[in-house]
mmCIF file of C-alpha atoms in Angstrom:
data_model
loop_
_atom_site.group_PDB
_atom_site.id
_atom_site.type_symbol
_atom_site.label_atom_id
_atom_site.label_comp_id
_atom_site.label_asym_id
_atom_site.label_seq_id
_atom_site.Cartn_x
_atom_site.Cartn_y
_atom_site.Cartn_z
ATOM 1 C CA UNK M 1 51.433 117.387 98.428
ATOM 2 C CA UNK M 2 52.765 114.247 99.641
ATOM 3 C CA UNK M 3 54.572 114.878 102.424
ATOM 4 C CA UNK M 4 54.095 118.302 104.503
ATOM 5 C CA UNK M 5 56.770 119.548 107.234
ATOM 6 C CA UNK M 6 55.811 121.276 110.609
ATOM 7 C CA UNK M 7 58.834 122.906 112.184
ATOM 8 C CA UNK M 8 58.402 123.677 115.793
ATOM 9 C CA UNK M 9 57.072 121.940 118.851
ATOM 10 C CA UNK M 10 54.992 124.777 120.610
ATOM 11 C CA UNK M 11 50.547 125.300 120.332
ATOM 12 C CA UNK M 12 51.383 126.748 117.213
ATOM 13 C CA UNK M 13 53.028 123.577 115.172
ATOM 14 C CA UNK M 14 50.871 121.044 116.915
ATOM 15 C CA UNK M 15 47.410 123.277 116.302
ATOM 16 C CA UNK M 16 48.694 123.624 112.550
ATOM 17 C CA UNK M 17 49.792 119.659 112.404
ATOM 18 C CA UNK M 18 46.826 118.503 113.638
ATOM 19 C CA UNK M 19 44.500 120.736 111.594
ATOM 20 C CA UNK M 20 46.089 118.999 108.478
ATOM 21 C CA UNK M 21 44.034 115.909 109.673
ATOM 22 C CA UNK M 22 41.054 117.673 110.018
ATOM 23 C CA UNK M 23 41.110 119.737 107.091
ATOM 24 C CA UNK M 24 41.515 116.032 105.535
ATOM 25 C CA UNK M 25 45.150 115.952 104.204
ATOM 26 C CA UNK M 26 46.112 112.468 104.353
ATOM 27 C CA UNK M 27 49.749 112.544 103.224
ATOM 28 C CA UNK M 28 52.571 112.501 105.522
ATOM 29 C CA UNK M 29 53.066 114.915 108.398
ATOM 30 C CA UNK M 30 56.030 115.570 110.155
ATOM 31 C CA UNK M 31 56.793 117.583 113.326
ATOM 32 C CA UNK M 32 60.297 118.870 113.997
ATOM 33 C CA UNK M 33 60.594 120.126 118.040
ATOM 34 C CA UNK M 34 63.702 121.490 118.775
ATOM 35 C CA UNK M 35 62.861 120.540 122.506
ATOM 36 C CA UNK M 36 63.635 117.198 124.195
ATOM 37 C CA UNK M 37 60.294 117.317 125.483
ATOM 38 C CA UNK M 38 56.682 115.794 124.209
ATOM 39 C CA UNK M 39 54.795 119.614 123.353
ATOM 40 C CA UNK M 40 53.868 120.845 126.240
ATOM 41 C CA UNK M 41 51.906 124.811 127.567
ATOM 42 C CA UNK M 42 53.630 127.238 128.555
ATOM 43 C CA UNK M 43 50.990 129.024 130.155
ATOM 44 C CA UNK M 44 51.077 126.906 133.848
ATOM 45 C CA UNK M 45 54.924 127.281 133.812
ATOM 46 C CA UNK M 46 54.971 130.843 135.684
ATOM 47 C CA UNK M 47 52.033 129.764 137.864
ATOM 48 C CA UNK M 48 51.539 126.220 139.608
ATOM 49 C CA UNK M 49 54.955 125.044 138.223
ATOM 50 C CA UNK M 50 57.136 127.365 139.464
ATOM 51 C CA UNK M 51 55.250 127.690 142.734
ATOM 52 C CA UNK M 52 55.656 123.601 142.865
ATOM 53 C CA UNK M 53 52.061 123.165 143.327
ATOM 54 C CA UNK M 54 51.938 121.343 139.609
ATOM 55 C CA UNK M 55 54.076 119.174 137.831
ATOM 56 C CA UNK M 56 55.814 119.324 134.896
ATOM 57 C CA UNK M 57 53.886 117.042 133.346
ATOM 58 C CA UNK M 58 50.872 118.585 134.127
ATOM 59 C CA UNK M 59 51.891 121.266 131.575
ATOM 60 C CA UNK M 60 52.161 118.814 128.581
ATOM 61 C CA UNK M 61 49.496 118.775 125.309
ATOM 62 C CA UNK M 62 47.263 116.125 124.310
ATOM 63 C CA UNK M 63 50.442 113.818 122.489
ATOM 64 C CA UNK M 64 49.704 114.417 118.327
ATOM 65 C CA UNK M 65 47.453 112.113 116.450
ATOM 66 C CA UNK M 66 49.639 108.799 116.103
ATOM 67 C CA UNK M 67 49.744 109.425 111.819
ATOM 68 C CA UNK M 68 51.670 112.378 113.007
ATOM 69 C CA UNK M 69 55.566 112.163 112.960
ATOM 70 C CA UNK M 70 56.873 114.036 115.798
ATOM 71 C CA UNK M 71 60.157 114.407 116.365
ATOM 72 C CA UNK M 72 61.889 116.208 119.327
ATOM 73 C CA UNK M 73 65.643 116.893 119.699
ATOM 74 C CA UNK M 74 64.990 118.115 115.928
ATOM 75 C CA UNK M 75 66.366 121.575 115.455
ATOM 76 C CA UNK M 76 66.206 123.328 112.219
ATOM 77 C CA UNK M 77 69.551 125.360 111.279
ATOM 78 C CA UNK M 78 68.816 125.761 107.604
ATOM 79 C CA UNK M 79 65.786 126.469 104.878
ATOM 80 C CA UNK M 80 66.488 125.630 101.215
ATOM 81 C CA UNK M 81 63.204 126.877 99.491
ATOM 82 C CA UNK M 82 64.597 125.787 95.809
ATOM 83 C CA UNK M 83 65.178 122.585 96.813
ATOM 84 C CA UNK M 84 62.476 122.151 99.369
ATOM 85 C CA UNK M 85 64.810 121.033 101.784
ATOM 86 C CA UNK M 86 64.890 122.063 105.450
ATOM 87 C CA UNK M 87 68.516 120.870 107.409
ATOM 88 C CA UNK M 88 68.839 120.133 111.453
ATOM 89 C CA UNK M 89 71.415 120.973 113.273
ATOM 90 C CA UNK M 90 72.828 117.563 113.059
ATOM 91 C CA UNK M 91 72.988 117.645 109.323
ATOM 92 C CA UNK M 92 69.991 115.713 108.118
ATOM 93 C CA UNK M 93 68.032 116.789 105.287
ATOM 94 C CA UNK M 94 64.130 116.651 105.409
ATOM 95 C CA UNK M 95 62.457 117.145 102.623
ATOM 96 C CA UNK M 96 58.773 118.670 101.981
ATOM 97 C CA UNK M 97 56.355 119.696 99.668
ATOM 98 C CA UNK M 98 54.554 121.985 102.285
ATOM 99 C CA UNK M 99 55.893 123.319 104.875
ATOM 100 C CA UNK M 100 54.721 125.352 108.031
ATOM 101 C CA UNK M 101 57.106 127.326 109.797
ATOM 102 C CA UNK M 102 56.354 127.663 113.826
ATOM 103 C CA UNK M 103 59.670 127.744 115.530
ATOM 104 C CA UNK M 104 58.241 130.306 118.102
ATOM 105 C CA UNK M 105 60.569 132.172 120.192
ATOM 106 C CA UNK M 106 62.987 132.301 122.785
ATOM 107 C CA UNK M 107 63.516 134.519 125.713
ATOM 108 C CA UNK M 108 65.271 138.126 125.748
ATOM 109 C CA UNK M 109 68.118 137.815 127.683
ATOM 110 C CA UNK M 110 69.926 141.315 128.866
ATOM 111 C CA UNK M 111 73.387 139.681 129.717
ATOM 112 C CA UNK M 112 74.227 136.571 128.726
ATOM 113 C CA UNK M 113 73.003 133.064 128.160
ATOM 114 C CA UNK M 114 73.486 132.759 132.056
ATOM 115 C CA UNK M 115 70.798 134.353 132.795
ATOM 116 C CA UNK M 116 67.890 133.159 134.482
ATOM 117 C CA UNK M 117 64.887 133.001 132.417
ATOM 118 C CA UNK M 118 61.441 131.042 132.085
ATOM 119 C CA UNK M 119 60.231 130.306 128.895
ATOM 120 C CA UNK M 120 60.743 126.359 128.450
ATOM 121 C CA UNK M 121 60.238 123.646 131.017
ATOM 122 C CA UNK M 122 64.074 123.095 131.536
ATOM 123 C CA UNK M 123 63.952 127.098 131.963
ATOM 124 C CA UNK M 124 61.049 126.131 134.998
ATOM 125 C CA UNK M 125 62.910 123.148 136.607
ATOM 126 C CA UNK M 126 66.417 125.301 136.912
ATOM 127 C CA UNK M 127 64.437 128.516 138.503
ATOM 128 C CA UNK M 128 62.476 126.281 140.552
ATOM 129 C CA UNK M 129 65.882 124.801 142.035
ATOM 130 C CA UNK M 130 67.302 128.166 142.545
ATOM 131 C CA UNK M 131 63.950 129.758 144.324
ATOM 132 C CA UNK M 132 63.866 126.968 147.180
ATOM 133 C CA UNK M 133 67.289 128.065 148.937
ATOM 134 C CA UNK M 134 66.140 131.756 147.829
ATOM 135 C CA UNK M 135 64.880 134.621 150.413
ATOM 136 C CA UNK M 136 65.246 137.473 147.756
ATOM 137 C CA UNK M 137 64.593 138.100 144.084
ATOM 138 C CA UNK M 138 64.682 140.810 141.555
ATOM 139 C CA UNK M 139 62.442 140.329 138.604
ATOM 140 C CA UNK M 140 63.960 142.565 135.305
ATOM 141 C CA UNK M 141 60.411 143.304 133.496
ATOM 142 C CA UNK M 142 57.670 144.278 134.089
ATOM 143 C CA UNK M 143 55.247 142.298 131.233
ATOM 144 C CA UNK M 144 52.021 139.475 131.932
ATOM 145 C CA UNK M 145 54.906 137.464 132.520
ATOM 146 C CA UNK M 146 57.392 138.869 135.083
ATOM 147 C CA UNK M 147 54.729 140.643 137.240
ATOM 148 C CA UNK M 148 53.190 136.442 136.896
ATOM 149 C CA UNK M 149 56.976 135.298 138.365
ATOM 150 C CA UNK M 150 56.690 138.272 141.364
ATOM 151 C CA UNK M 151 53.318 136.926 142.496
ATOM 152 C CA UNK M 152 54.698 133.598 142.593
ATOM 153 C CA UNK M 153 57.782 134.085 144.151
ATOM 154 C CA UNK M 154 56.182 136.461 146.474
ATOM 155 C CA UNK M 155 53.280 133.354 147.104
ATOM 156 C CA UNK M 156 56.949 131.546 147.812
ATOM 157 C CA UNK M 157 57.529 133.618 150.651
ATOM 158 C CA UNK M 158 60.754 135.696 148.629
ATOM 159 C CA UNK M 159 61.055 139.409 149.005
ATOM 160 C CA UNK M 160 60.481 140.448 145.812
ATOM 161 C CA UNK M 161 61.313 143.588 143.542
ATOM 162 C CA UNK M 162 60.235 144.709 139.780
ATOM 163 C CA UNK M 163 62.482 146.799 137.579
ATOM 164 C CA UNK M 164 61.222 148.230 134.380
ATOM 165 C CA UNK M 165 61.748 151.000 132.496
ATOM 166 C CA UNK M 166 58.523 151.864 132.347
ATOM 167 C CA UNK M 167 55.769 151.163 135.448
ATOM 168 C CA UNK M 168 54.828 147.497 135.138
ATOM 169 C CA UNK M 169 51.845 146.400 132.346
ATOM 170 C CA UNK M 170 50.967 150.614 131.566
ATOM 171 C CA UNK M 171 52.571 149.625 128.032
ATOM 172 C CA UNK M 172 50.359 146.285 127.444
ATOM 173 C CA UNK M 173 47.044 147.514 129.510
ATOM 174 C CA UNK M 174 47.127 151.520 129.426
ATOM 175 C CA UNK M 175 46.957 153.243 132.662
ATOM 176 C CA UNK M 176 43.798 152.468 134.501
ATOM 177 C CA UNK M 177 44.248 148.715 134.203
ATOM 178 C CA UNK M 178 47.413 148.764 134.933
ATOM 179 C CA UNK M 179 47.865 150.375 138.291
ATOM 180 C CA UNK M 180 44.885 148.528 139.600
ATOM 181 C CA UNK M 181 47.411 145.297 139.029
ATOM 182 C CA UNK M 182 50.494 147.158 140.298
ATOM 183 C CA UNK M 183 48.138 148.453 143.147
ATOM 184 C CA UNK M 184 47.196 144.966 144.194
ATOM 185 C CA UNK M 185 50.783 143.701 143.621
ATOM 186 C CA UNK M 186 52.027 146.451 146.259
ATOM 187 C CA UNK M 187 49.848 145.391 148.671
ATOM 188 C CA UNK M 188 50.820 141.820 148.762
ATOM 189 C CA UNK M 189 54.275 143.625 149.547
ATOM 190 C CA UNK M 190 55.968 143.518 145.826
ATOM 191 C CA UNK M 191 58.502 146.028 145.618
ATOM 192 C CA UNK M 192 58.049 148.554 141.971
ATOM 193 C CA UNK M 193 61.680 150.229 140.866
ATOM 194 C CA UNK M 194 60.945 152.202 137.817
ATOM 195 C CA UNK M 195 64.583 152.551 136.097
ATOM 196 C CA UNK M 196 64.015 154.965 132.842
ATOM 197 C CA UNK M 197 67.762 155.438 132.277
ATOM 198 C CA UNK M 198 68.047 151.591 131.127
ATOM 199 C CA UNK M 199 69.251 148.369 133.552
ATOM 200 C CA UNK M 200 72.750 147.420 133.814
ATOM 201 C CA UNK M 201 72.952 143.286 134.937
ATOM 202 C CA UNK M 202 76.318 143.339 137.057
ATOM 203 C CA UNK M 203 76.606 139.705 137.701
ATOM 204 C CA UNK M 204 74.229 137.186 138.628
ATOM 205 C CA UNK M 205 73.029 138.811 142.474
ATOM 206 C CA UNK M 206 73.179 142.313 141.361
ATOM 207 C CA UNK M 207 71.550 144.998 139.059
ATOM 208 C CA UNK M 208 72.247 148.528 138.412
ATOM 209 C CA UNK M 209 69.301 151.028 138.032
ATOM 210 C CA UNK M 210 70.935 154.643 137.667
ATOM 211 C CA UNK M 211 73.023 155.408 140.855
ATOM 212 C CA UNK M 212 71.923 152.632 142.492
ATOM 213 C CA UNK M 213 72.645 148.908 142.931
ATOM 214 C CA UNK M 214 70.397 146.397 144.201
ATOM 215 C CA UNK M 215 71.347 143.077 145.118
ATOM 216 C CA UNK M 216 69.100 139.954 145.471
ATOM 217 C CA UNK M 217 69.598 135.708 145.800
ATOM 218 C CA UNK M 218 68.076 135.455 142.417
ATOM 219 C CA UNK M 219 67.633 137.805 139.756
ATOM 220 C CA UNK M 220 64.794 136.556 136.452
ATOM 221 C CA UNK M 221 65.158 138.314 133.323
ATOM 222 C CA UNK M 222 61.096 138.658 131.743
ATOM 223 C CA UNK M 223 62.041 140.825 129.505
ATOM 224 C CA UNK M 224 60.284 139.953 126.150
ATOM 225 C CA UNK M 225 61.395 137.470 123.299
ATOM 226 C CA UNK M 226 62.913 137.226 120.893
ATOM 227 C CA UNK M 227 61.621 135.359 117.246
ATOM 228 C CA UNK M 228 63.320 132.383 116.280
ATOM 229 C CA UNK M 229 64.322 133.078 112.719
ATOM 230 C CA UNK M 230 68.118 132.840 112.981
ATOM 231 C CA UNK M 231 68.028 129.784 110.583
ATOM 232 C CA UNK M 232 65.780 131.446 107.792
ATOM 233 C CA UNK M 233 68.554 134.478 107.658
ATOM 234 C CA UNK M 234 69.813 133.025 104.154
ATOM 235 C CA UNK M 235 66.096 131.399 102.619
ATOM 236 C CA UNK M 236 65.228 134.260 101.158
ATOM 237 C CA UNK M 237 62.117 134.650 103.302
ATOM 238 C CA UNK M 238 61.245 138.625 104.133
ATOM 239 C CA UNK M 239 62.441 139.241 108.243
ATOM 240 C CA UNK M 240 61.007 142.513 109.592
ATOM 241 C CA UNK M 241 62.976 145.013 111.445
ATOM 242 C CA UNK M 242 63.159 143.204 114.841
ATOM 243 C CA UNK M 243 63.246 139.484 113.190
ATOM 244 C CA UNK M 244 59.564 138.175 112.729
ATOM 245 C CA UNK M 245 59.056 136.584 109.739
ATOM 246 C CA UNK M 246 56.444 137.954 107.461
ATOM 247 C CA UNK M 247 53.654 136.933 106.443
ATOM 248 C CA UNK M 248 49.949 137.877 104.827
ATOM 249 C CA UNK M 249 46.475 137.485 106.011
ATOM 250 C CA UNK M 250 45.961 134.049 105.645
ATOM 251 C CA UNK M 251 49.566 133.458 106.754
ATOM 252 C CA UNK M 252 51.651 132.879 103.638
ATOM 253 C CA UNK M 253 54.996 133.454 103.587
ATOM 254 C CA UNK M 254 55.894 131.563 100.348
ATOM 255 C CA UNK M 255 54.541 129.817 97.681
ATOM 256 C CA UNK M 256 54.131 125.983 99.791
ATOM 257 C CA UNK M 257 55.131 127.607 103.045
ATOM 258 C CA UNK M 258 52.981 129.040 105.848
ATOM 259 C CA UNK M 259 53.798 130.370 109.038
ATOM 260 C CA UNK M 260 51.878 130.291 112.800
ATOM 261 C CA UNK M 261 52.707 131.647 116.332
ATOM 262 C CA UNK M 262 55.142 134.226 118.354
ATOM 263 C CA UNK M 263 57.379 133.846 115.057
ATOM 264 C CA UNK M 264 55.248 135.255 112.574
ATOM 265 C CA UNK M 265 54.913 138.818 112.096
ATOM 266 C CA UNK M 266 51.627 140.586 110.359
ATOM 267 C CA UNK M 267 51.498 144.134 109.710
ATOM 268 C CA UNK M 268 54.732 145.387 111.008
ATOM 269 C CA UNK M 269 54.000 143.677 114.460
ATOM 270 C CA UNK M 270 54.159 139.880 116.508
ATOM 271 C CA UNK M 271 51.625 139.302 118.839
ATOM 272 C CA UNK M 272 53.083 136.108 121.036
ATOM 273 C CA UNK M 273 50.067 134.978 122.782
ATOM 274 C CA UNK M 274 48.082 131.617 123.337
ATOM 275 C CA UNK M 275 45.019 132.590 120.960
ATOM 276 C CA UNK M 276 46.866 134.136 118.502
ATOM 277 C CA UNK M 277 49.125 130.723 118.048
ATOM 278 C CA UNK M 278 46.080 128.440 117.928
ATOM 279 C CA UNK M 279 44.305 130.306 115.224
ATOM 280 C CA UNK M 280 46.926 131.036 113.263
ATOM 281 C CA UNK M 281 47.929 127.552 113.616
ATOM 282 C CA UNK M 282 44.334 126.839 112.199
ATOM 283 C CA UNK M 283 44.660 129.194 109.273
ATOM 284 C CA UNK M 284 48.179 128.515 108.600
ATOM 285 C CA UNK M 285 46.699 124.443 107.598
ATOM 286 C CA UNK M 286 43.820 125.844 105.585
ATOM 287 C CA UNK M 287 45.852 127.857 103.823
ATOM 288 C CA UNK M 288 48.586 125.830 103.065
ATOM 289 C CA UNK M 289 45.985 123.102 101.626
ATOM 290 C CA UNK M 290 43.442 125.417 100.053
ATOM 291 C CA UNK M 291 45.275 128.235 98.509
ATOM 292 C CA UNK M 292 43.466 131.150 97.941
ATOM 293 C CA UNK M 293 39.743 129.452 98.617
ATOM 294 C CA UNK M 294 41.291 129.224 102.674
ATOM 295 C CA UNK M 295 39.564 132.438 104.902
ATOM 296 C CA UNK M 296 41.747 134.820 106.037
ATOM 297 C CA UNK M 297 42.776 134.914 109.321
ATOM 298 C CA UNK M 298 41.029 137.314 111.758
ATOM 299 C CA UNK M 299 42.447 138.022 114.879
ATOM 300 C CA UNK M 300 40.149 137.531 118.190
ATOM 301 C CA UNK M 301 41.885 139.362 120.557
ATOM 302 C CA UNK M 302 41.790 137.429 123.948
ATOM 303 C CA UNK M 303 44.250 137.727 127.168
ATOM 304 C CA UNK M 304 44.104 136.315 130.724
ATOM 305 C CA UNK M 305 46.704 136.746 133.601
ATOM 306 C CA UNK M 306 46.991 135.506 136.761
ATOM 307 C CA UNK M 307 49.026 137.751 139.498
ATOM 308 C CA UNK M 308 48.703 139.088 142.645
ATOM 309 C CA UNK M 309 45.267 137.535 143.653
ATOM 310 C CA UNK M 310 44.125 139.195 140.202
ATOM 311 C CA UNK M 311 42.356 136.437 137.868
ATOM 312 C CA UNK M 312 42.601 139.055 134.615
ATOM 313 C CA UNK M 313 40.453 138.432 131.449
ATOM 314 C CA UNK M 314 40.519 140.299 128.617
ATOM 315 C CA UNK M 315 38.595 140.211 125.114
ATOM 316 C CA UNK M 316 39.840 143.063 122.803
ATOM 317 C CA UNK M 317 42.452 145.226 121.847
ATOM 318 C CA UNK M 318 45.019 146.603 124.168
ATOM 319 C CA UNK M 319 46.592 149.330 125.320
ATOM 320 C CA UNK M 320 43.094 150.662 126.961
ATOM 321 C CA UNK M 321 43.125 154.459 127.572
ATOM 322 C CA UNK M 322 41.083 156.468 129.912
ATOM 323 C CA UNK M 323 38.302 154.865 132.674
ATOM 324 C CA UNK M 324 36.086 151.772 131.880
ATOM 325 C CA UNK M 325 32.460 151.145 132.200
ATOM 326 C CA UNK M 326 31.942 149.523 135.238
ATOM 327 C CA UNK M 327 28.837 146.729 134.326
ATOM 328 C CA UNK M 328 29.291 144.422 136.988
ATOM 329 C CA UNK M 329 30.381 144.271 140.444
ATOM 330 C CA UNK M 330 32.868 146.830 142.104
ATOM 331 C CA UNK M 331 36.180 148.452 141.314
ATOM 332 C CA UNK M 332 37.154 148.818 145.285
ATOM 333 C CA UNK M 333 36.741 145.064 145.887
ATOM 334 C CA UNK M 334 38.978 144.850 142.898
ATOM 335 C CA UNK M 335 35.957 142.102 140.914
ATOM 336 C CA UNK M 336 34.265 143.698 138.388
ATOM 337 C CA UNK M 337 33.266 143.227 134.950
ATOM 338 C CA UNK M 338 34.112 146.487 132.648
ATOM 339 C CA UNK M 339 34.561 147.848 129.592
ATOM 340 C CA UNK M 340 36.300 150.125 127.359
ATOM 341 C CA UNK M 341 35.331 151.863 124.230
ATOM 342 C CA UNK M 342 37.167 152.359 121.441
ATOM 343 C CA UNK M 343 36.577 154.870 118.079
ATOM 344 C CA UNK M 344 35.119 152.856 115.454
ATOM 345 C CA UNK M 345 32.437 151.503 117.698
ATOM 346 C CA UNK M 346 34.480 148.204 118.817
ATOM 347 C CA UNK M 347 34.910 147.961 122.899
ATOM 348 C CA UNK M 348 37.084 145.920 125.237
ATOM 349 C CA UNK M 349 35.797 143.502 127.955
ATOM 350 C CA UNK M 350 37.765 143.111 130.799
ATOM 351 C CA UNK M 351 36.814 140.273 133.921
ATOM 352 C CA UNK M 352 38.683 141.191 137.061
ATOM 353 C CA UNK M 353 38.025 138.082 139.246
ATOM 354 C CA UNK M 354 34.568 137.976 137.675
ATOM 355 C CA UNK M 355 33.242 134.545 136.736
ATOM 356 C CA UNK M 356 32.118 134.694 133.101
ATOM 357 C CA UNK M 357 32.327 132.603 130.095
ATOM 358 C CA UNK M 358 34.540 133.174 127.454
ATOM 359 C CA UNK M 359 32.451 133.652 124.903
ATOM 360 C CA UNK M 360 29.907 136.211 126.762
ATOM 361 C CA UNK M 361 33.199 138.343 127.511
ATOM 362 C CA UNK M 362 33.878 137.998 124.194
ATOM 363 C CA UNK M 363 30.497 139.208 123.113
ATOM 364 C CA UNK M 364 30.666 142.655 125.413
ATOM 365 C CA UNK M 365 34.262 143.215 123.803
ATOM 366 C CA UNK M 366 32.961 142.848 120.257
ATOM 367 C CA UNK M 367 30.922 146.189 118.888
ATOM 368 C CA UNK M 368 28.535 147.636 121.607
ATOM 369 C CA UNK M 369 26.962 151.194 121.918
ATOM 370 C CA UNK M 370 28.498 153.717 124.324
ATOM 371 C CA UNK M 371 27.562 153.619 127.872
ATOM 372 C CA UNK M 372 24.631 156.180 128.542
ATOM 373 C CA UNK M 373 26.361 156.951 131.985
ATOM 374 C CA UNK M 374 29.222 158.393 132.904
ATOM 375 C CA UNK M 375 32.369 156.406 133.053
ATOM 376 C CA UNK M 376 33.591 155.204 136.498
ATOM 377 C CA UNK M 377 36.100 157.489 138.348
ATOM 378 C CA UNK M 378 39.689 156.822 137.496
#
């Protein structure tokens, strides 16, 4: 392969780009970023950015290797896999012997593309704007993410409100875990509305939640994403049901194309987080160069979240169901180090503002024996 194609400017396409270099491919390798921006994390955008206390450049990656071609303003529209040719939106043809296919994905939005939403850094400099002549704000989801946007806008000073149809984070944490976070989120004064019957978005101050209407200076939509695959609709390429593309366990999609990040989906299912990008990134370059020698890719579980005074770490798989093993520290002064366990001998760690290193939590949430005491109380 002479000249290899990343398309995408998120963890996912840089981590894949620059493991090309290190995996020692030394033919061309270009980068194509939608994004007018250098690549940047997303993580620090519903945190110090939008509370103002970092800047937006403070958010950026290490800048690619300088034998990598990056190019932002670069969005793909089209995939021609017979001619090896992938198209931008401004009609000019790239073409690639390998290609790696990270476009990521882009916030749900439940009215319109006026809604307010935070997944990009132009997405954090608008709500940032809008939040300073703010006293009120409605959050529509109840994920890591928009319970991360109420603690900050409540650490803003804003009277704050979650709607979900569901209470917040019982869907990604399981019940225990979860009200301890809504728990602490109550008591910094956050405002819960559990809306079953579905959310109506009136206009840009007010929502509907069954019979009732509330009304606030700002209202954030966190409610998912959405995979970017709109431009691989006629390659050929398999799409599952909700639009992630598919691809196997060493993240193949294609014969010469590989895929990495929130856009790929394995097994019937997308799992958009920061650890699953990078390594996936990683195998996605190993696999694309080595063929069938490249290892599979294993997924390592690993979570954090930081809301409500809650620094949340979490090595394993989620939901968690039932009460924990408490092995450190104390439940009631909400730090504690605990654990779940699961059938088939595997366990969860969880660090709730408990100091550890990563790779020790990730050690109690790999396979451990059953606790000889009786789970904590619920």
């Amino acid at each position: 392969m002479k000249r290899i194609v990343v398309v995408g400017g998120s963890i996912a396409a840089v981590t894949a780009a620059q493991s090309l270099r290190t995996e020692g491919y030394d033919g061309q390798v270009t980068v194509l970023s939608e994004e007018p921006h250098p690549p940047y994390s997303r993580v620090p955008l519903s945190k110090g950015v939008l509370a103002g206390r970092e800047s937006a450049e403070s958010a950026q990656l290490p800048p690619p290797s300088e034998d990598i071609e990056f190019h932002t303003g670069a969005r793909a529209a089209r995939l021609d896999m017979h001619g090896r040719l992938v198209t931008t939106a401004d009609g000019t043809g790239i073409p690639y012997d390998g290609l790696v296919i990270a476009t990521g994905a882009r916030a749900r939005r439940l009215n319109s593309d006026s809604d307010l939403v935070l997944r990009t850094l132009d997405d954090a400099s608008t709500l940032t704007a809008r939040l300073t002549t703010a006293r009120s704000t409605i959050v529509l989801g109840g994920g890591f993410l928009g319970m991360e946007v109420a603690s900050t806008c409540r650490a803003l000073g804003l009277e704050v409100t979650v709607v979900d149809l569901v209470p917040p984070l019982l869907r990604l944490l399981g019940p225990w875990l979860a009200d301890l976070a809504v728990a602490a989120a109550r008591d910094l004064g956050i405002r819960v509305r559990v809306a079953p019957d579905g959310v109506d978005v009136l206009d840009e101050h007010r929502v509907r939640c069954g019979e009732s209407v509330l009304e606030a200076d700002v209202i954030v939509c966190a409610a998912g994403d959405v995979p970017n695959t709109e431009w691989l609709r006629d390659s050929g390429l398999a799409l599952d049901a909700g639009g992630g593309l598919v691809a196997d366990a060493c993240c193949r999609v294609a014969p010469g194309i590989v895929a990495a990040g929130d856009v790929v989906s394995r097994q019937g299912r997308r799992t958009p987080h920061w650890t699953s990008a990078v390594e996936q990134g990683r195998t996605a370059a190993a696999s694309l160069l080595h063929g069938e020698s490249a290892r599979p890719y294993r997924p390592d579980p690993y979570f954090w979240t930081e809301q409500c005074g809650l620094d949340i770490k979490i090595s394993g798989e989620l939901p968690l169901t039932g009460a924990p093993e408490v092995l450190a520290g104390s439940v009631d002064d909400r730090s504690a180090l605990l654990r779940w366990h699961h059938d088939g001998g595997t366990a969860t760690a969880v660090a709730v503002n408990h100091r550890l290193p990563v790779i020790k939590l990730k050690r109690l949430g790999a396979a451990a024996p059953p606790p000889a005491h009786a789970p904590a109380p619920a």
